[in-house]
Each structure stands twice: as C-alpha cells, then as structure tokens.
Short mmCIF file of C-alpha atoms and ligand atoms in Angstrom, two decimals:
data_model
loop_
_atom_site.label_atom_id
_atom_site.label_comp_id
_atom_site.label_asym_id
_atom_site.label_seq_id
_atom_site.Cartn_x
_atom_site.Cartn_y
_atom_site.Cartn_z
CA UNK A 1 107.35 2.79 47.87
CA UNK A 2 111.00 3.66 47.14
CA UNK A 3 110.09 7.33 47.63
CA UNK A 4 108.48 6.55 50.99
CA UNK A 5 111.59 4.72 52.18
CA UNK A 6 113.85 7.60 51.08
CA UNK A 7 111.45 10.02 52.77
CA UNK A 8 111.51 8.00 56.01
CA UNK A 9 115.32 7.93 55.90
CA UNK A 10 115.34 11.69 55.42
CA UNK A 11 113.05 12.11 58.42
CA UNK A 12 115.44 10.07 60.57
CA UNK A 13 118.39 12.06 59.23
CA UNK A 14 116.53 15.24 60.10
CA UNK A 15 116.84 14.30 63.72
CA UNK A 16 120.60 13.89 63.42
CA UNK A 17 122.49 16.91 64.67
CA UNK A 18 125.04 17.04 61.89
CA UNK A 19 122.73 16.93 58.91
CA UNK A 20 123.69 19.41 56.22
CA UNK A 21 120.49 20.89 54.75
CA UNK A 22 120.78 21.93 51.13
CA UNK A 23 117.71 23.45 49.51
CA UNK A 24 117.13 24.06 45.81
CA UNK A 25 114.72 27.00 45.43
CA UNK A 26 112.65 27.63 42.30
CA UNK A 27 110.84 30.92 41.56
CA UNK A 28 108.63 31.44 38.50
CA UNK A 29 105.67 33.51 39.72
CA UNK A 30 105.87 36.33 37.18
CA UNK A 31 108.50 37.17 34.56
CA UNK A 32 111.75 36.06 36.25
CA UNK A 33 112.92 32.47 36.14
CA UNK A 34 115.16 31.88 39.11
CA UNK A 35 116.93 29.03 40.90
CA UNK A 36 119.06 29.19 44.03
CA UNK A 37 120.92 26.95 46.42
CA UNK A 38 120.85 27.64 50.16
CA UNK A 39 122.91 25.44 52.50
CA UNK A 40 122.17 25.63 56.23
CA UNK A 41 120.66 29.07 55.71
CA UNK A 42 123.64 30.39 53.72
CA UNK A 43 123.39 31.33 50.06
CA UNK A 44 125.59 29.40 47.61
CA UNK A 45 124.00 30.64 44.36
CA UNK A 46 121.07 32.68 43.09
CA UNK A 47 120.53 32.78 39.32
CA UNK A 48 117.83 35.03 37.83
CA UNK A 49 116.89 35.06 34.14
CA UNK A 50 114.72 38.06 33.24
CA UNK A 51 112.43 38.18 30.19
CA UNK A 52 113.08 41.06 27.81
CA UNK A 53 110.21 39.92 25.57
CA UNK A 54 107.68 41.95 27.63
CA UNK A 55 109.37 45.33 27.13
CA UNK A 56 107.72 45.88 23.76
CA UNK A 57 104.25 45.47 25.34
CA UNK A 58 104.72 47.81 28.32
CA UNK A 59 103.82 45.04 30.79
CA UNK A 60 104.05 41.31 31.39
CA UNK A 61 102.19 39.17 28.81
CA UNK A 62 101.24 36.01 30.78
CA UNK A 63 101.31 33.63 27.80
CA UNK A 64 104.79 34.80 26.76
CA UNK A 65 106.00 34.61 30.37
CA UNK A 66 105.10 30.94 30.75
CA UNK A 67 106.74 30.07 27.41
CA UNK A 68 109.94 31.85 28.45
CA UNK A 69 109.94 30.02 31.82
CA UNK A 70 109.75 26.73 29.89
CA UNK A 71 112.86 27.70 27.95
CA UNK A 72 114.78 29.09 30.93
CA UNK A 73 114.05 26.71 33.78
CA UNK A 74 116.51 23.92 33.00
CA UNK A 75 119.54 26.12 32.14
CA UNK A 76 118.83 28.32 35.21
CA UNK A 77 118.67 25.34 37.61
CA UNK A 78 121.75 23.83 35.98
CA UNK A 79 123.69 27.06 36.45
CA UNK A 80 122.53 27.44 40.08
CA UNK A 81 123.79 23.94 40.95
CA UNK A 82 127.10 24.49 39.12
CA UNK A 83 127.71 27.90 40.67
CA UNK A 84 126.99 26.49 44.13
CA UNK A 85 129.74 23.95 43.52
CA UNK A 86 127.58 21.04 44.63
CA UNK A 87 126.24 17.92 42.95
CA UNK A 88 122.56 17.23 42.38
CA UNK A 89 122.72 14.35 44.88
CA UNK A 90 123.55 16.71 47.73
CA UNK A 91 120.18 18.50 47.52
CA UNK A 92 118.00 17.69 50.55
CA UNK A 93 114.72 19.15 49.24
CA UNK A 94 113.27 21.31 46.47
CA UNK A 95 111.25 24.39 47.41
CA UNK A 96 109.11 26.17 44.83
CA UNK A 97 106.80 29.19 44.63
CA UNK A 98 103.23 27.91 44.77
CA UNK A 99 101.63 31.38 44.53
CA UNK A 100 100.44 34.06 44.27
CA UNK A 101 101.36 34.93 40.72
CA UNK A 102 100.52 34.19 37.10
CA UNK A 103 99.08 30.70 36.92
CA UNK A 104 100.79 29.71 33.66
CA UNK A 105 104.15 30.87 35.03
CA UNK A 106 103.67 29.15 38.40
CA UNK A 107 102.77 25.89 36.64
CA UNK A 108 106.21 25.75 35.01
CA UNK A 109 108.10 26.05 38.33
CA UNK A 110 105.65 23.78 40.16
CA UNK A 111 105.84 21.03 37.54
CA UNK A 112 109.62 21.27 37.38
CA UNK A 113 109.94 21.07 41.18
CA UNK A 114 107.59 18.08 41.36
CA UNK A 115 109.52 16.24 38.66
CA UNK A 116 112.86 17.06 40.30
CA UNK A 117 111.69 15.90 43.73
CA UNK A 118 110.23 12.69 42.33
CA UNK A 119 113.29 11.85 40.24
CA UNK A 120 115.71 12.66 43.10
CA UNK A 121 113.45 11.09 45.74
CA UNK A 122 113.65 14.11 48.01
CA UNK A 123 110.91 16.12 49.76
CA UNK A 124 108.95 18.83 47.98
CA UNK A 125 108.27 22.13 49.78
CA UNK A 126 105.67 24.67 48.67
CA UNK A 127 106.43 28.33 49.39
CA UNK A 128 104.18 31.37 49.47
CA UNK A 129 105.89 34.04 47.35
CA UNK A 130 104.99 36.77 49.85
CA UNK A 131 106.43 34.87 52.82
CA UNK A 132 109.54 34.43 50.64
CA UNK A 133 109.89 38.20 50.23
CA UNK A 134 109.72 38.60 54.03
CA UNK A 135 112.19 35.79 54.79
CA UNK A 136 114.69 37.26 52.30
CA UNK A 137 115.75 39.23 55.40
CA UNK A 138 117.15 35.98 56.84
CA UNK A 139 119.46 35.00 53.96
CA UNK A 140 123.01 34.65 55.26
CA UNK A 141 126.06 35.26 53.07
CA UNK A 142 129.64 34.21 53.53
CA UNK A 143 131.73 37.07 54.91
CA UNK A 144 128.73 39.35 55.51
CA UNK A 145 127.57 40.23 59.03
CA UNK A 146 124.13 38.86 59.79
CA UNK A 147 121.69 41.10 61.69
CA UNK A 148 118.16 39.83 61.07
CA UNK A 149 115.06 41.41 62.65
CA UNK A 150 113.84 40.10 65.99
CA UNK A 151 110.37 38.59 66.30
CA UNK A 152 107.77 39.97 66.33
CA UNK A 153 108.45 42.56 63.64
CA UNK A 154 106.40 44.47 61.07
CA UNK A 155 107.24 44.10 57.41
CA UNK A 156 106.09 46.54 54.75
CA UNK A 157 105.88 44.30 51.70
CA UNK A 158 105.75 46.37 48.54
CA UNK A 159 106.02 44.70 45.14
CA UNK A 160 104.49 44.77 41.68
CA UNK A 161 101.50 42.73 42.79
CA UNK A 162 101.20 43.44 46.52
CA UNK A 163 101.25 46.15 49.17
CA UNK A 164 100.87 44.73 52.63
CA UNK A 165 101.79 45.32 56.24
CA UNK A 166 102.64 41.95 57.74
CA UNK A 167 102.98 41.13 61.41
CA UNK A 168 105.74 38.52 61.46
CA UNK A 169 105.53 36.46 64.65
CA UNK A 170 107.95 33.76 63.59
CA UNK A 171 109.59 32.38 60.41
CA UNK A 172 106.40 30.57 59.51
CA UNK A 173 103.73 32.53 61.40
CA UNK A 174 102.75 35.72 59.60
CA UNK A 175 99.58 37.79 59.73
CA UNK A 176 98.53 40.40 57.15
CA UNK A 177 97.26 43.39 59.16
CA UNK A 178 96.87 45.78 56.21
CA UNK A 179 96.81 45.42 52.44
CA UNK A 180 95.80 47.12 49.24
CA UNK A 181 92.16 46.92 48.32
CA UNK A 182 92.97 47.45 44.62
CA UNK A 183 96.33 48.20 42.92
CA UNK A 184 99.73 47.61 44.48
CA UNK A 185 102.34 50.36 44.98
CA UNK A 186 104.56 48.82 42.25
CA UNK A 187 101.59 48.79 39.90
CA UNK A 188 101.01 52.50 40.59
CA UNK A 189 104.67 53.22 39.74
CA UNK A 190 104.51 51.08 36.58
CA UNK A 191 101.15 52.31 35.29
CA UNK A 192 101.94 56.00 35.87
CA UNK A 193 105.34 55.48 34.21
CA UNK A 194 103.59 53.91 31.22
CA UNK A 195 101.33 56.96 30.72
CA UNK A 196 104.49 59.10 30.83
CA UNK A 197 105.89 56.96 27.99
CA UNK A 198 108.60 55.33 30.15
CA UNK A 199 109.68 51.71 29.55
CA UNK A 200 108.44 48.75 31.61
CA UNK A 201 108.94 48.27 34.52
CA UNK A 202 108.59 51.96 35.21
CA UNK A 203 109.40 51.99 38.96
CA UNK A 204 113.20 52.23 38.55
CA UNK A 205 112.80 54.94 35.83
CA UNK A 206 110.57 57.06 38.07
CA UNK A 207 113.11 56.59 40.88
CA UNK A 208 115.95 57.82 38.65
CA UNK A 209 114.05 60.84 37.29
CA UNK A 210 112.77 61.75 40.77
CA UNK A 211 116.34 62.30 41.99
CA UNK A 212 116.55 65.63 40.11
CA UNK A 213 112.89 66.62 40.42
CA UNK A 214 110.91 68.76 42.86
CA UNK A 215 108.62 66.52 44.96
CA UNK A 216 106.47 69.51 45.99
CA UNK A 217 105.78 70.74 42.45
CA UNK A 218 102.55 68.80 41.87
CA UNK A 219 99.97 67.45 44.27
CA UNK A 220 98.14 64.19 43.65
CA UNK A 221 95.17 62.57 45.37
CA UNK A 222 95.86 60.55 48.50
CA UNK A 223 93.36 57.76 49.25
CA UNK A 224 91.21 57.70 52.36
CA UNK A 225 90.93 54.06 53.28
CA UNK A 226 90.03 53.02 56.83
CA UNK A 227 92.36 51.04 59.07
CA UNK A 228 95.71 49.83 57.82
CA UNK A 229 94.63 49.11 54.24
CA UNK A 230 95.96 50.78 51.12
CA UNK A 231 94.50 51.89 47.80
CA UNK A 232 96.46 53.09 44.76
CA UNK A 233 93.95 52.96 41.91
CA UNK A 234 92.62 56.50 42.59
CA UNK A 235 96.12 57.95 42.41
CA UNK A 236 96.71 56.27 39.05
CA UNK A 237 93.47 57.71 37.64
CA UNK A 238 94.21 61.14 39.13
CA UNK A 239 97.68 61.11 37.54
CA UNK A 240 96.26 60.06 34.16
CA UNK A 241 93.62 62.85 34.13
CA UNK A 242 96.15 65.40 35.35
CA UNK A 243 98.45 64.58 32.41
CA UNK A 244 95.57 64.52 29.92
CA UNK A 245 94.37 67.98 31.02
CA UNK A 246 97.84 69.50 30.93
CA UNK A 247 98.74 67.92 27.59
CA UNK A 248 95.71 69.70 26.08
CA UNK A 249 97.28 73.01 27.07
CA UNK A 250 100.89 72.06 26.35
CA UNK A 251 101.74 69.01 24.19
CA UNK A 252 105.29 69.01 25.65
CA UNK A 253 104.05 68.99 29.26
CA UNK A 254 105.42 65.53 30.09
CA UNK A 255 108.81 66.13 28.46
CA UNK A 256 109.24 69.49 30.16
CA UNK A 257 108.19 68.19 33.60
CA UNK A 258 109.17 64.52 33.75
CA UNK A 259 111.56 64.94 36.70
CA UNK A 260 109.06 66.96 38.79
CA UNK A 261 106.19 64.64 37.83
CA UNK A 262 108.27 61.62 38.90
CA UNK A 263 109.39 63.23 42.16
CA UNK A 264 105.85 64.35 43.06
CA UNK A 265 104.34 60.97 42.20
CA UNK A 266 107.03 59.11 44.14
CA UNK A 267 106.55 61.36 47.17
CA UNK A 268 102.78 60.72 47.13
CA UNK A 269 103.26 56.92 47.00
CA UNK A 270 105.85 57.05 49.81
CA UNK A 271 103.63 59.30 51.98
CA UNK A 272 100.73 56.86 51.60
CA UNK A 273 102.91 53.82 52.40
CA UNK A 274 104.53 55.46 55.41
CA UNK A 275 101.35 56.88 56.96
CA UNK A 276 99.85 53.40 57.40
CA UNK A 277 103.15 51.86 58.48
CA UNK A 278 103.53 54.50 61.20
CA UNK A 279 99.98 53.79 62.34
CA UNK A 280 100.66 50.02 62.41
CA UNK A 281 103.82 50.54 64.50
CA UNK A 282 101.89 52.73 66.93
CA UNK A 283 98.97 50.31 67.24
CA UNK A 284 101.12 47.20 67.70
CA UNK A 285 103.85 49.01 69.71
CA UNK A 286 106.42 47.22 67.55
CA UNK A 287 109.63 49.06 66.71
CA UNK A 288 111.37 46.32 64.69
CA UNK A 289 110.43 47.38 61.16
CA UNK A 290 111.41 45.76 57.88
CA UNK A 291 110.71 46.40 54.24
CA UNK A 292 110.65 43.84 51.42
CA UNK A 293 109.61 43.41 47.78
CA UNK A 294 110.71 45.06 44.53
CA UNK A 295 109.55 48.58 45.46
CA UNK A 296 111.84 48.54 48.50
CA UNK A 297 114.64 49.16 45.98
CA UNK A 298 113.25 52.70 45.62
CA UNK A 299 115.87 55.17 46.85
CA UNK A 300 113.28 57.73 48.00
CA UNK A 301 111.43 55.10 50.03
CA UNK A 302 114.69 53.90 51.61
CA UNK A 303 115.72 57.42 52.62
CA UNK A 304 112.28 58.35 53.97
CA UNK A 305 112.08 55.08 55.89
CA UNK A 306 115.44 55.76 57.50
CA UNK A 307 114.44 59.29 58.49
CA UNK A 308 111.12 58.00 59.91
CA UNK A 309 112.93 55.18 61.74
CA UNK A 310 115.38 57.61 63.36
CA UNK A 311 112.55 59.88 64.42
CA UNK A 312 110.41 57.09 65.88
CA UNK A 313 113.31 55.04 67.31
CA UNK A 314 112.55 52.09 65.00
CA UNK A 315 115.17 49.52 64.17
CA UNK A 316 115.01 49.32 60.39
CA UNK A 317 115.87 46.29 58.24
CA UNK A 318 116.21 46.54 54.48
CA UNK A 319 117.27 43.47 52.47
CA UNK A 320 120.19 43.61 50.08
CA UNK A 321 119.12 44.95 46.68
CA UNK A 322 119.37 41.60 44.84
CA UNK A 323 117.07 39.97 47.42
CA UNK A 324 114.35 42.63 47.14
CA UNK A 325 113.40 41.70 43.57
CA UNK A 326 111.86 38.33 42.65
CA UNK A 327 114.52 35.69 43.23
CA UNK A 328 114.78 32.02 44.21
CA UNK A 329 117.10 32.59 47.21
CA UNK A 330 114.10 33.91 49.16
CA UNK A 331 112.15 30.78 48.18
CA UNK A 332 115.04 28.53 49.20
CA UNK A 333 115.45 30.24 52.60
CA UNK A 334 111.72 29.83 53.28
CA UNK A 335 112.06 26.21 52.17
CA UNK A 336 114.92 25.83 54.64
CA UNK A 337 112.76 26.93 57.59
CA UNK A 338 109.88 24.74 56.40
CA UNK A 339 112.30 21.82 56.14
CA UNK A 340 113.40 22.37 59.74
CA UNK A 341 109.73 22.39 60.70
CA UNK A 342 109.11 19.28 58.56
CA UNK A 343 106.47 21.03 56.44
CA UNK A 344 106.46 19.09 53.20
CA UNK A 345 104.06 19.10 50.24
CA UNK A 346 102.87 16.12 48.26
CA UNK A 347 102.78 15.54 44.52
CA UNK A 348 99.12 16.63 44.31
CA UNK A 349 99.92 20.24 45.19
CA UNK A 350 98.70 22.83 42.62
CA UNK A 351 99.61 26.52 42.28
CA UNK A 352 97.32 29.38 43.32
CA UNK A 353 97.14 32.78 41.66
CA UNK A 354 95.48 35.02 44.27
CA UNK A 355 97.13 36.67 47.27
CA UNK A 356 96.98 34.64 50.48
CA UNK A 357 99.48 34.27 53.29
O1 KG4 B 1 109.04 42.12 43.97
P1 KG4 B 1 109.09 42.34 42.50
O2 KG4 B 1 110.36 42.07 41.79
O3 KG4 B 1 107.98 41.51 41.78
C1 KG4 B 1 106.76 41.18 42.32
O4 KG4 B 1 106.72 40.20 43.11
O5 KG4 B 1 105.80 41.90 42.02
O6 KG4 B 1 108.62 43.86 42.27
C2 KG4 B 1 108.55 44.42 41.02
C3 KG4 B 1 108.06 45.83 41.19
C4 KG4 B 1 107.76 46.53 39.87
O7 KG4 B 1 106.49 47.15 39.98
C5 KG4 B 1 108.87 47.56 39.75
O8 KG4 B 1 108.51 48.72 39.03
C6 KG4 B 1 109.11 47.88 41.20
O9 KG4 B 1 109.06 46.63 41.85
N1 KG4 B 1 110.43 48.51 41.41
C7 KG4 B 1 110.58 49.79 41.79
C8 KG4 B 1 111.98 50.03 41.83
N2 KG4 B 1 112.61 48.89 41.47
C9 KG4 B 1 111.64 47.97 41.22
N3 KG4 B 1 109.68 50.73 42.10
C10 KG4 B 1 110.14 51.94 42.45
N4 KG4 B 1 111.46 52.24 42.51
C11 KG4 B 1 112.41 51.33 42.22
N5 KG4 B 1 113.71 51.64 42.29
#
C-alpha cells in the first residue's frame, strides 16, 4: 500500500516540469558488475568491476561470474552513489539489465534492483541490454559537446554475444533488420584468439597485433548468408583448420605469423560486418549510421567505418570508448528514457537469457 502511494506521488511528480530525474543503473549480464548514476540524461558516475577469475579458463565461467557479481554488487553500487555525490534518497528509479545474458549473472542484478526499489519505494525499470548498447550514444557528459544521431538511424551492434543491424526509430522503438545466425563478431575474435594462444578476451589482443600485420597475407572464408544476416561460425572453423594444417608443417607458424594472422582475421571480420551494413544503408536509404558494443572499440573497424562513411556520405556516430563495453551508464540512460515514457516493471519481472529486442 505504502509503495502504491509513493508510486502515485511519483507519477504526479512526473508531470511537474521541474522534476529532477535521477536513475541508478545496474548491469550484470555477463562478467562485469556495474552501477551508474544518470541525472536528467547526464552521467554522474559509472563504476565497472571486471572479473579476473575467468582469465585462467580462456572464457567466462557462468557459475564463477554469478558468484563474483554477488560479491561485487553492493560495493559497486555504494561507490557509484558516492562518486555521483548524491544520497540514496535522491534516486528516482532503479533500472537494471533484464537480458539477454547469463541467467545466473542477470539474477544477481535483477534481485538487487528489486530489493533496492522495494526498500526505497521507487519504481523499477527493466532494460534490454542491447537497447542499452544503442542508447549509450545518448549519454551526456558535463563539459562535452553532445551530438547524438538523428532518428531514424542504423546501428551496427557488435559485442561478445551479438552482431546485429538495428533500425532505431526512436529511443524506445528499435527493429532488428539483420543479425547473426550463429556466432557473434566478438565471439569470432575471442575464439580465434584462443586458438592462437592469446589471453581472454582476445579481441583487444588481435586488434593490437593487427596494427603491425599485413591484412592481405592470408585469406579466410567469408560467409554467404542471404539478406542482412551474419554468420561467423564458418570463419572460426576455417581459421582453426588453417592453423592446424600449417602447424603440421611448421610448429612455430603461429609465433612467426601472429601479426599477419591477426590483421588478416580482423580484415575478414570487418569486411563481413561492413558489407551488410552498406547494404542496409542502401536498402533503407538511411545515412545516419552508428556503431555500438564492445567490438566497436576495434581500431581497424573504427578506421574502416570512417573511410566508408566518408565515401558514402554517412554521418557516423561512435560512442566514447568506456561506453562501448558493458557498463551501467547505458542501462541508466535507457532507464531514463523509459522513466520519461512511464514504462515501469513490477516485482514479478524475471530475467531472460536469449537475444530479443
Ligand atoms: O559489449 P561487450 O563488452 O560485452 C557483451 O555485451 O558481449 O563486448 C565484449 C566483446 C568481446 O568479445 C571482446 O573481445 C570484444 O568485445 N572487444 C574487441 C575489442 N575490445 C573488445 N574486439 C575487437 N577489438 C577490440 N579492440
């Protein structure tokens, strides 16, 4: 009852012009525990605690990830509130990642957010992780010029778990017009890096090695998938067999060629990503193009995108590096727009693991 009254008061306040909207965002979909505070669309804090425990296994171990989230969530939220310089009572709503992601990890953030909302008697907002990656483009920062994309725009969302082309009609109206039918681009980077003996996550290592390698040295299989969809599992298998065959002839093949292997692999992934993006831009006649997700940190992808944008007269939007990786600021900004639209969740909400937008 008390919660209902507080909720009703909040709804009335929402209509007031001078309401300050302060959102606590919680992200726990994979192996980063993150909390952020966004006030009226502007970032006040964004704390991310990574999990080194997975490095020894060459990939994220779901059971270990959820345990680490349990340990990290309270200190991370505490730090986010302190760094924002606000008190807990000033938070208008708590937004959390509902999915997609690892279920055990999502449960930690979801349960925490529910408990926080209930105890503070504030609304709860569920956020789709993928929409969060897209809306990271709308995070405003003090003292930084703000030039967000104009609707409608296309967003190439490339992360460890997803590769999609999204038609973004509005903050809360998005349509997936192309997506991977198997592995994601980040997965291709990470899995190929693993067979080369590089640490997890391999994407940034491939990026670094590729800088001094020859991208034309080796040729790898490019998928033939109809429409705007992607596929990366064939490339991974092709890369694995290519290494296996060459290692038979020369046991030092990887060591002697790691820069060229990285550059050639990276070029193949970028070519695949860009060919479908160009097609999507042509079909939709949209020239506002954005990129989001962890793989958008890739320097080769950024450069190629810029060259392609100049050639095709696209206006290109790339989020700041810290907002491309998993973080709670992107969840809080999505929560902010959902708050404005009065889209609240109830205490019965449960996480989902599979991709949906
Ligand atoms: O968005 P993100 O932090 O997590 C997911 O939501 O999946 O993306 C993580 C992915 C990993 O696969 C990682 O290897 C990749 O982003 N990544 C990169 C680079 N930095 C991160 N891939 C290629 N080049 C990079 N510089």
